[in-house]
PDB file of C-alpha atoms and ligand atoms in Angstrom:
ATOM      1  CA  UNK A   1      47.921  79.496  -1.102  1.00  0.00           C
ATOM      2  CA  UNK A   2      47.968  76.505   1.173  1.00  0.00           C
ATOM      3  CA  UNK A   3      44.805  76.299   3.285  1.00  0.00           C
ATOM      4  CA  UNK A   4      41.368  76.497   1.671  1.00  0.00           C
ATOM      5  CA  UNK A   5      38.420  76.618   4.066  1.00  0.00           C
ATOM      6  CA  UNK A   6      35.385  75.015   2.443  1.00  0.00           C
ATOM      7  CA  UNK A   7      31.935  76.054   3.692  1.00  0.00           C
ATOM      8  CA  UNK A   8      28.526  75.217   2.292  1.00  0.00           C
ATOM      9  CA  UNK A   9      24.817  75.596   3.007  1.00  0.00           C
ATOM     10  CA  UNK A  10      24.876  78.405   5.541  1.00  0.00           C
ATOM     11  CA  UNK A  11      21.133  78.910   5.096  1.00  0.00           C
ATOM     12  CA  UNK A  12      20.822  82.214   6.935  1.00  0.00           C
ATOM     13  CA  UNK A  13      21.918  80.631  10.223  1.00  0.00           C
ATOM     14  CA  UNK A  14      23.922  83.458  11.778  1.00  0.00           C
ATOM     15  CA  UNK A  15      25.095  81.767  15.023  1.00  0.00           C
ATOM     16  CA  UNK A  16      26.403  78.791  12.994  1.00  0.00           C
ATOM     17  CA  UNK A  17      28.199  81.065  10.513  1.00  0.00           C
ATOM     18  CA  UNK A  18      29.718  83.074  13.369  1.00  0.00           C
ATOM     19  CA  UNK A  19      31.020  79.854  14.952  1.00  0.00           C
ATOM     20  CA  UNK A  20      32.571  78.853  11.617  1.00  0.00           C
ATOM     21  CA  UNK A  21      34.217  82.260  11.118  1.00  0.00           C
ATOM     22  CA  UNK A  22      35.536  82.255  14.707  1.00  0.00           C
ATOM     23  CA  UNK A  23      37.050  78.810  14.183  1.00  0.00           C
ATOM     24  CA  UNK A  24      38.713  79.872  10.929  1.00  0.00           C
ATOM     25  CA  UNK A  25      40.118  82.995  12.607  1.00  0.00           C
ATOM     26  CA  UNK A  26      41.950  80.716  15.053  1.00  0.00           C
ATOM     27  CA  UNK A  27      43.957  78.908  12.387  1.00  0.00           C
ATOM     28  CA  UNK A  28      45.769  79.657   9.132  1.00  0.00           C
ATOM     29  CA  UNK A  29      43.396  80.041   6.204  1.00  0.00           C
ATOM     30  CA  UNK A  30      44.393  81.543   2.850  1.00  0.00           C
ATOM     31  CA  UNK A  31      41.107  81.422   1.029  1.00  0.00           C
ATOM     32  CA  UNK A  32      37.457  80.703   1.831  1.00  0.00           C
ATOM     33  CA  UNK A  33      35.199  78.868  -0.592  1.00  0.00           C
ATOM     34  CA  UNK A  34      31.419  78.856  -0.088  1.00  0.00           C
ATOM     35  CA  UNK A  35      29.601  76.182  -2.088  1.00  0.00           C
ATOM     36  CA  UNK A  36      26.239  77.932  -2.162  1.00  0.00           C
ATOM     37  CA  UNK A  37      23.009  78.470  -0.252  1.00  0.00           C
ATOM     38  CA  UNK A  38      23.969  81.436   1.876  1.00  0.00           C
ATOM     39  CA  UNK A  39      20.248  82.111   2.355  1.00  0.00           C
ATOM     40  CA  UNK A  40      17.027  80.101   2.716  1.00  0.00           C
ATOM     41  CA  UNK A  41      15.569  78.279   5.773  1.00  0.00           C
ATOM     42  CA  UNK A  42      17.017  80.572   8.477  1.00  0.00           C
ATOM     43  CA  UNK A  43      16.062  83.894   9.998  1.00  0.00           C
ATOM     44  CA  UNK A  44      19.223  85.958   9.381  1.00  0.00           C
ATOM     45  CA  UNK A  45      19.699  86.215   5.596  1.00  0.00           C
ATOM     46  CA  UNK A  46      20.844  89.858   5.595  1.00  0.00           C
ATOM     47  CA  UNK A  47      23.491  89.284   8.236  1.00  0.00           C
ATOM     48  CA  UNK A  48      24.815  86.097   6.604  1.00  0.00           C
ATOM     49  CA  UNK A  49      24.962  87.751   3.201  1.00  0.00           C
ATOM     50  CA  UNK A  50      26.803  90.727   4.662  1.00  0.00           C
ATOM     51  CA  UNK A  51      29.400  88.457   6.286  1.00  0.00           C
ATOM     52  CA  UNK A  52      29.857  86.333   3.157  1.00  0.00           C
ATOM     53  CA  UNK A  53      30.284  89.410   0.977  1.00  0.00           C
ATOM     54  CA  UNK A  54      32.838  90.929   3.342  1.00  0.00           C
ATOM     55  CA  UNK A  55      35.116  87.884   3.501  1.00  0.00           C
ATOM     56  CA  UNK A  56      38.497  88.630   1.967  1.00  0.00           C
ATOM     57  CA  UNK A  57      39.748  86.222  -0.685  1.00  0.00           C
ATOM     58  CA  UNK A  58      36.477  84.308  -0.904  1.00  0.00           C
ATOM     59  CA  UNK A  59      35.039  82.376  -3.822  1.00  0.00           C
ATOM     60  CA  UNK A  60      31.281  81.978  -3.608  1.00  0.00           C
ATOM     61  CA  UNK A  61      29.170  79.594  -5.677  1.00  0.00           C
ATOM     62  CA  UNK A  62      25.428  79.955  -6.252  1.00  0.00           C
ATOM     63  CA  UNK A  63      23.103  77.458  -4.565  1.00  0.00           C
ATOM     64  CA  UNK A  64      19.545  76.572  -5.533  1.00  0.00           C
ATOM     65  CA  UNK A  65      18.100  78.605  -2.620  1.00  0.00           C
ATOM     66  CA  UNK A  66      20.198  81.621  -3.603  1.00  0.00           C
ATOM     67  CA  UNK A  67      18.766  81.319  -7.109  1.00  0.00           C
ATOM     68  CA  UNK A  68      15.155  81.046  -5.939  1.00  0.00           C
ATOM     69  CA  UNK A  69      15.537  83.965  -3.521  1.00  0.00           C
ATOM     70  CA  UNK A  70      16.969  85.976  -6.417  1.00  0.00           C
ATOM     71  CA  UNK A  71      13.736  85.342  -8.306  1.00  0.00           C
ATOM     72  CA  UNK A  72      13.986  82.093 -10.277  1.00  0.00           C
ATOM     73  CA  UNK A  73      11.005  79.757 -10.028  1.00  0.00           C
ATOM     74  CA  UNK A  74      11.877  76.235  -8.851  1.00  0.00           C
ATOM     75  CA  UNK A  75       8.894  73.836  -8.953  1.00  0.00           C
ATOM     76  CA  UNK A  76      10.853  71.245  -6.948  1.00  0.00           C
ATOM     77  CA  UNK A  77      11.474  73.443  -3.923  1.00  0.00           C
ATOM     78  CA  UNK A  78       9.152  72.340  -1.146  1.00  0.00           C
ATOM     79  CA  UNK A  79       6.441  74.584   0.290  1.00  0.00           C
ATOM     80  CA  UNK A  80       8.099  75.729   3.538  1.00  0.00           C
ATOM     81  CA  UNK A  81      11.365  76.454   1.721  1.00  0.00           C
ATOM     82  CA  UNK A  82       9.448  78.390  -0.937  1.00  0.00           C
ATOM     83  CA  UNK A  83       7.740  80.454   1.787  1.00  0.00           C
ATOM     84  CA  UNK A  84      11.120  81.277   3.366  1.00  0.00           C
ATOM     85  CA  UNK A  85      12.527  82.217  -0.050  1.00  0.00           C
ATOM     86  CA  UNK A  86       9.678  84.699  -0.527  1.00  0.00           C
ATOM     87  CA  UNK A  87      10.163  86.117   2.977  1.00  0.00           C
ATOM     88  CA  UNK A  88      13.905  86.429   2.312  1.00  0.00           C
ATOM     89  CA  UNK A  89      13.436  88.100  -1.068  1.00  0.00           C
ATOM     90  CA  UNK A  90      11.202  90.758   0.505  1.00  0.00           C
ATOM     91  CA  UNK A  91      13.970  91.649   2.954  1.00  0.00           C
ATOM     92  CA  UNK A  92      16.962  91.869   0.641  1.00  0.00           C
ATOM     93  CA  UNK A  93      17.976  94.988  -1.241  1.00  0.00           C
ATOM     94  CA  UNK A  94      18.016  94.998  -5.055  1.00  0.00           C
ATOM     95  CA  UNK A  95      21.837  94.990  -4.872  1.00  0.00           C
ATOM     96  CA  UNK A  96      21.727  91.788  -2.778  1.00  0.00           C
ATOM     97  CA  UNK A  97      19.422  90.112  -5.302  1.00  0.00           C
ATOM     98  CA  UNK A  98      21.722  91.148  -8.149  1.00  0.00           C
ATOM     99  CA  UNK A  99      24.660  89.765  -6.206  1.00  0.00           C
ATOM    100  CA  UNK A 100      22.937  86.382  -5.719  1.00  0.00           C
ATOM    101  CA  UNK A 101      21.911  86.299  -9.393  1.00  0.00           C
ATOM    102  CA  UNK A 102      25.475  86.939 -10.555  1.00  0.00           C
ATOM    103  CA  UNK A 103      27.121  84.169  -8.490  1.00  0.00           C
ATOM    104  CA  UNK A 104      28.727  81.440 -10.627  1.00  0.00           C
ATOM    105  CA  UNK A 105      27.156  77.976 -10.805  1.00  0.00           C
ATOM    106  CA  UNK A 106      30.563  76.374 -10.219  1.00  0.00           C
ATOM    107  CA  UNK A 107      34.259  76.839 -10.925  1.00  0.00           C
ATOM    108  CA  UNK A 108      37.742  75.353 -10.758  1.00  0.00           C
ATOM    109  CA  UNK A 109      39.716  76.998  -7.960  1.00  0.00           C
ATOM    110  CA  UNK A 110      43.382  77.766  -8.689  1.00  0.00           C
ATOM    111  CA  UNK A 111      43.571  74.774 -11.094  1.00  0.00           C
ATOM    112  CA  UNK A 112      43.361  72.558  -7.988  1.00  0.00           C
ATOM    113  CA  UNK A 113      39.769  71.486  -7.364  1.00  0.00           C
ATOM    114  CA  UNK A 114      36.179  71.912  -8.465  1.00  0.00           C
ATOM    115  CA  UNK A 115      33.758  73.927  -6.350  1.00  0.00           C
ATOM    116  CA  UNK A 116      30.132  73.104  -7.144  1.00  0.00           C
ATOM    117  CA  UNK A 117      26.823  73.250  -5.279  1.00  0.00           C
ATOM    118  CA  UNK A 118      25.174  69.939  -6.206  1.00  0.00           C
ATOM    119  CA  UNK A 119      27.345  67.831  -8.491  1.00  0.00           C
ATOM    120  CA  UNK A 120      29.682  68.068 -11.471  1.00  0.00           C
ATOM    121  CA  UNK A 121      26.695  67.460 -13.741  1.00  0.00           C
ATOM    122  CA  UNK A 122      24.195  69.920 -12.354  1.00  0.00           C
ATOM    123  CA  UNK A 123      23.960  72.450  -9.493  1.00  0.00           C
ATOM    124  CA  UNK A 124      20.720  70.820  -8.296  1.00  0.00           C
ATOM    125  CA  UNK A 125      21.805  67.161  -8.498  1.00  0.00           C
ATOM    126  CA  UNK A 126      22.182  65.491  -5.102  1.00  0.00           C
ATOM    127  CA  UNK A 127      25.164  63.179  -4.640  1.00  0.00           C
ATOM    128  CA  UNK A 128      23.347  60.980  -2.162  1.00  0.00           C
ATOM    129  CA  UNK A 129      23.552  57.473  -3.587  1.00  0.00           C
ATOM    130  CA  UNK A 130      26.344  55.285  -4.922  1.00  0.00           C
ATOM    131  CA  UNK A 131      25.117  55.447  -8.525  1.00  0.00           C
ATOM    132  CA  UNK A 132      25.296  59.251  -8.724  1.00  0.00           C
ATOM    133  CA  UNK A 133      28.571  59.213  -6.777  1.00  0.00           C
ATOM    134  CA  UNK A 134      30.093  56.757  -9.242  1.00  0.00           C
ATOM    135  CA  UNK A 135      29.021  58.770 -12.283  1.00  0.00           C
ATOM    136  CA  UNK A 136      30.602  61.898 -10.810  1.00  0.00           C
ATOM    137  CA  UNK A 137      33.785  60.047  -9.813  1.00  0.00           C
ATOM    138  CA  UNK A 138      34.077  58.611 -13.325  1.00  0.00           C
ATOM    139  CA  UNK A 139      33.676  62.068 -14.810  1.00  0.00           C
ATOM    140  CA  UNK A 140      36.503  63.355 -12.598  1.00  0.00           C
ATOM    141  CA  UNK A 141      38.753  60.414 -13.475  1.00  0.00           C
ATOM    142  CA  UNK A 142      38.126  60.300 -17.217  1.00  0.00           C
ATOM    143  CA  UNK A 143      37.394  63.825 -18.339  1.00  0.00           C
ATOM    144  CA  UNK A 144      39.813  65.875 -16.268  1.00  0.00           C
ATOM    145  CA  UNK A 145      43.502  65.063 -16.433  1.00  0.00           C
ATOM    146  CA  UNK A 146      44.728  67.301 -13.641  1.00  0.00           C
ATOM    147  CA  UNK A 147      41.807  68.223 -11.393  1.00  0.00           C
ATOM    148  CA  UNK A 148      40.942  65.208  -9.258  1.00  0.00           C
ATOM    149  CA  UNK A 149      39.089  66.690  -6.322  1.00  0.00           C
ATOM    150  CA  UNK A 150      35.585  68.137  -6.316  1.00  0.00           C
ATOM    151  CA  UNK A 151      34.000  69.824  -3.311  1.00  0.00           C
ATOM    152  CA  UNK A 152      30.217  69.853  -3.349  1.00  0.00           C
ATOM    153  CA  UNK A 153      27.352  70.759  -1.023  1.00  0.00           C
ATOM    154  CA  UNK A 154      23.549  70.626  -1.383  1.00  0.00           C
ATOM    155  CA  UNK A 155      23.025  67.301   0.464  1.00  0.00           C
ATOM    156  CA  UNK A 156      24.071  68.801   3.830  1.00  0.00           C
ATOM    157  CA  UNK A 157      25.936  65.581   4.681  1.00  0.00           C
ATOM    158  CA  UNK A 158      29.654  65.612   5.522  1.00  0.00           C
ATOM    159  CA  UNK A 159      31.195  62.883   3.372  1.00  0.00           C
ATOM    160  CA  UNK A 160      34.325  61.822   1.479  1.00  0.00           C
ATOM    161  CA  UNK A 161      33.741  59.629  -1.569  1.00  0.00           C
ATOM    162  CA  UNK A 162      36.512  57.780  -3.413  1.00  0.00           C
ATOM    163  CA  UNK A 163      36.986  54.552  -5.351  1.00  0.00           C
ATOM    164  CA  UNK A 164      37.497  52.906  -1.962  1.00  0.00           C
ATOM    165  CA  UNK A 165      33.952  53.813  -0.946  1.00  0.00           C
ATOM    166  CA  UNK A 166      32.009  56.326   1.085  1.00  0.00           C
ATOM    167  CA  UNK A 167      33.512  57.660   4.295  1.00  0.00           C
ATOM    168  CA  UNK A 168      31.080  59.365   6.679  1.00  0.00           C
ATOM    169  CA  UNK A 169      30.809  60.214  10.367  1.00  0.00           C
ATOM    170  CA  UNK A 170      34.027  61.903  11.301  1.00  0.00           C
ATOM    171  CA  UNK A 171      35.295  62.969  14.711  1.00  0.00           C
ATOM    172  CA  UNK A 172      34.817  66.658  15.613  1.00  0.00           C
ATOM    173  CA  UNK A 173      38.222  67.306  14.044  1.00  0.00           C
ATOM    174  CA  UNK A 174      39.504  64.595  11.731  1.00  0.00           C
ATOM    175  CA  UNK A 175      42.152  64.822   9.035  1.00  0.00           C
ATOM    176  CA  UNK A 176      42.172  62.446   6.072  1.00  0.00           C
ATOM    177  CA  UNK A 177      45.275  62.169   3.857  1.00  0.00           C
ATOM    178  CA  UNK A 178      44.394  61.977   0.161  1.00  0.00           C
ATOM    179  CA  UNK A 179      46.234  60.200  -2.651  1.00  0.00           C
ATOM    180  CA  UNK A 180      47.304  62.802  -5.255  1.00  0.00           C
ATOM    181  CA  UNK A 181      46.564  60.365  -8.089  1.00  0.00           C
ATOM    182  CA  UNK A 182      43.038  59.452  -7.032  1.00  0.00           C
ATOM    183  CA  UNK A 183      39.687  61.168  -7.529  1.00  0.00           C
ATOM    184  CA  UNK A 184      37.622  62.415  -4.593  1.00  0.00           C
ATOM    185  CA  UNK A 185      34.204  63.944  -4.097  1.00  0.00           C
ATOM    186  CA  UNK A 186      34.070  65.787  -0.795  1.00  0.00           C
ATOM    187  CA  UNK A 187      31.191  67.458   0.994  1.00  0.00           C
ATOM    188  CA  UNK A 188      32.315  69.664   3.915  1.00  0.00           C
ATOM    189  CA  UNK A 189      28.817  69.341   5.421  1.00  0.00           C
ATOM    190  CA  UNK A 190      26.383  72.173   6.069  1.00  0.00           C
ATOM    191  CA  UNK A 191      27.281  75.140   8.239  1.00  0.00           C
ATOM    192  CA  UNK A 192      23.703  76.113   8.939  1.00  0.00           C
ATOM    193  CA  UNK A 193      21.496  73.056   8.537  1.00  0.00           C
ATOM    194  CA  UNK A 194      23.306  69.703   8.943  1.00  0.00           C
ATOM    195  CA  UNK A 195      21.316  66.632   7.879  1.00  0.00           C
ATOM    196  CA  UNK A 196      23.645  63.818   8.884  1.00  0.00           C
ATOM    197  CA  UNK A 197      22.259  63.306  12.368  1.00  0.00           C
ATOM    198  CA  UNK A 198      24.875  65.585  13.931  1.00  0.00           C
ATOM    199  CA  UNK A 199      23.531  69.051  14.786  1.00  0.00           C
ATOM    200  CA  UNK A 200      26.966  70.691  15.003  1.00  0.00           C
ATOM    201  CA  UNK A 201      27.952  73.181  12.295  1.00  0.00           C
ATOM    202  CA  UNK A 202      30.197  71.535   9.699  1.00  0.00           C
ATOM    203  CA  UNK A 203      33.066  72.681   7.497  1.00  0.00           C
ATOM    204  CA  UNK A 204      36.329  71.394   6.035  1.00  0.00           C
ATOM    205  CA  UNK A 205      39.832  72.732   5.443  1.00  0.00           C
ATOM    206  CA  UNK A 206      41.820  71.533   2.431  1.00  0.00           C
ATOM    207  CA  UNK A 207      45.612  71.636   2.903  1.00  0.00           C
ATOM    208  CA  UNK A 208      46.977  71.551  -0.644  1.00  0.00           C
ATOM    209  CA  UNK A 209      50.605  71.146   0.530  1.00  0.00           C
ATOM    210  CA  UNK A 210      49.859  67.946   2.414  1.00  0.00           C
ATOM    211  CA  UNK A 211      46.902  67.098   0.122  1.00  0.00           C
ATOM    212  CA  UNK A 212      44.759  66.385   3.149  1.00  0.00           C
ATOM    213  CA  UNK A 213      41.281  67.393   4.237  1.00  0.00           C
ATOM    214  CA  UNK A 214      40.357  68.203   7.814  1.00  0.00           C
ATOM    215  CA  UNK A 215      36.676  67.722   8.635  1.00  0.00           C
ATOM    216  CA  UNK A 216      35.435  69.921  11.464  1.00  0.00           C
ATOM    217  CA  UNK A 217      32.261  70.064  13.580  1.00  0.00           C
ATOM    218  CA  UNK A 218      31.514  73.016  15.827  1.00  0.00           C
ATOM    219  CA  UNK A 219      29.069  73.643  18.650  1.00  0.00           C
ATOM    220  CA  UNK A 220      26.990  76.769  18.211  1.00  0.00           C
ATOM    221  CA  UNK A 221      23.985  78.412  19.837  1.00  0.00           C
ATOM    222  CA  UNK A 222      21.133  76.491  18.176  1.00  0.00           C
ATOM    223  CA  UNK A 223      18.559  78.190  20.430  1.00  0.00           C
ATOM    224  CA  UNK A 224      19.582  81.585  19.073  1.00  0.00           C
ATOM    225  CA  UNK A 225      19.136  80.379  15.480  1.00  0.00           C
ATOM    226  CA  UNK A 226      15.690  79.015  16.378  1.00  0.00           C
ATOM    227  CA  UNK A 227      14.693  82.293  18.032  1.00  0.00           C
ATOM    228  CA  UNK A 228      15.688  84.251  14.927  1.00  0.00           C
ATOM    229  CA  UNK A 229      13.555  81.964  12.748  1.00  0.00           C
ATOM    230  CA  UNK A 230      10.610  82.168  15.176  1.00  0.00           C
ATOM    231  CA  UNK A 231      10.852  85.968  15.430  1.00  0.00           C
ATOM    232  CA  UNK A 232      10.707  86.113  11.636  1.00  0.00           C
ATOM    233  CA  UNK A 233       7.579  83.941  11.635  1.00  0.00           C
ATOM    234  CA  UNK A 234       9.211  81.223   9.536  1.00  0.00           C
ATOM    235  CA  UNK A 235       7.747  77.662   9.425  1.00  0.00           C
ATOM    236  CA  UNK A 236       8.711  76.135  12.820  1.00  0.00           C
ATOM    237  CA  UNK A 237       9.595  72.702  11.398  1.00  0.00           C
ATOM    238  CA  UNK A 238      12.650  74.218   9.699  1.00  0.00           C
ATOM    239  CA  UNK A 239      14.068  75.504  12.985  1.00  0.00           C
ATOM    240  CA  UNK A 240      12.982  72.453  15.017  1.00  0.00           C
ATOM    241  CA  UNK A 241      15.144  70.119  12.933  1.00  0.00           C
ATOM    242  CA  UNK A 242      18.350  72.023  13.766  1.00  0.00           C
ATOM    243  CA  UNK A 243      18.471  70.302  17.171  1.00  0.00           C
ATOM    244  CA  UNK A 244      18.537  66.881  15.555  1.00  0.00           C
ATOM    245  CA  UNK A 245      20.774  67.669  12.615  1.00  0.00           C
ATOM    246  CA  UNK A 246      18.138  66.359  10.248  1.00  0.00           C
TER     247      UNK A 246
HETATM  248 ZN1   ZN B 301      21.204  73.737   0.943  1.00  0.00          ZN
END
């Protein structure tokens, strides 16, 4: 195993997921990791779930939207997202709901790195400020002797966090060499609903031979994703924001 493709926050956006899969098919990938939220927000939950479940050699983590769609009540989920979760739940088969329920909240992949949805502390914690980032970095440094890299999602912002600071805004394809002795928190960005001001679908590829991460952004058919959401009668503000990456 050398190349790990890291995807997160697909959010039932089929054109974005198809662009990600097409990109990965064009390069060597040994294993695909999905950091949660396959469903929620978008209009193609069945199709996205089918693709995710059919990926060979994939490790899939449960996101907060997956959990709510599967039936758990989350008082913090905002109204439009709650409405989409209910719409999604009504469309999925019992086997799909069982599948979402059974997904793990996080794991260590091949003794190499953590895969979590929100943070090392909690699946719903956002790593979006320097205080939370520092606490998670400290946990990686002090508690875990061998595993120094954690991939996380949930914030929908492509970012690399280390002791040196927070690195954001990468080129469409940008490779960062890591130091094997240092701790890193890495968000590959969201496939299906980026929130870092860049509407392109995001992902990352971790090369564990070179110990480097390649951040990738991909054009996809945003109009098609919006049409799917509109045809499903989902709240328009969720599809509108895709154009802005917010
Ligand atoms: Zn999400």
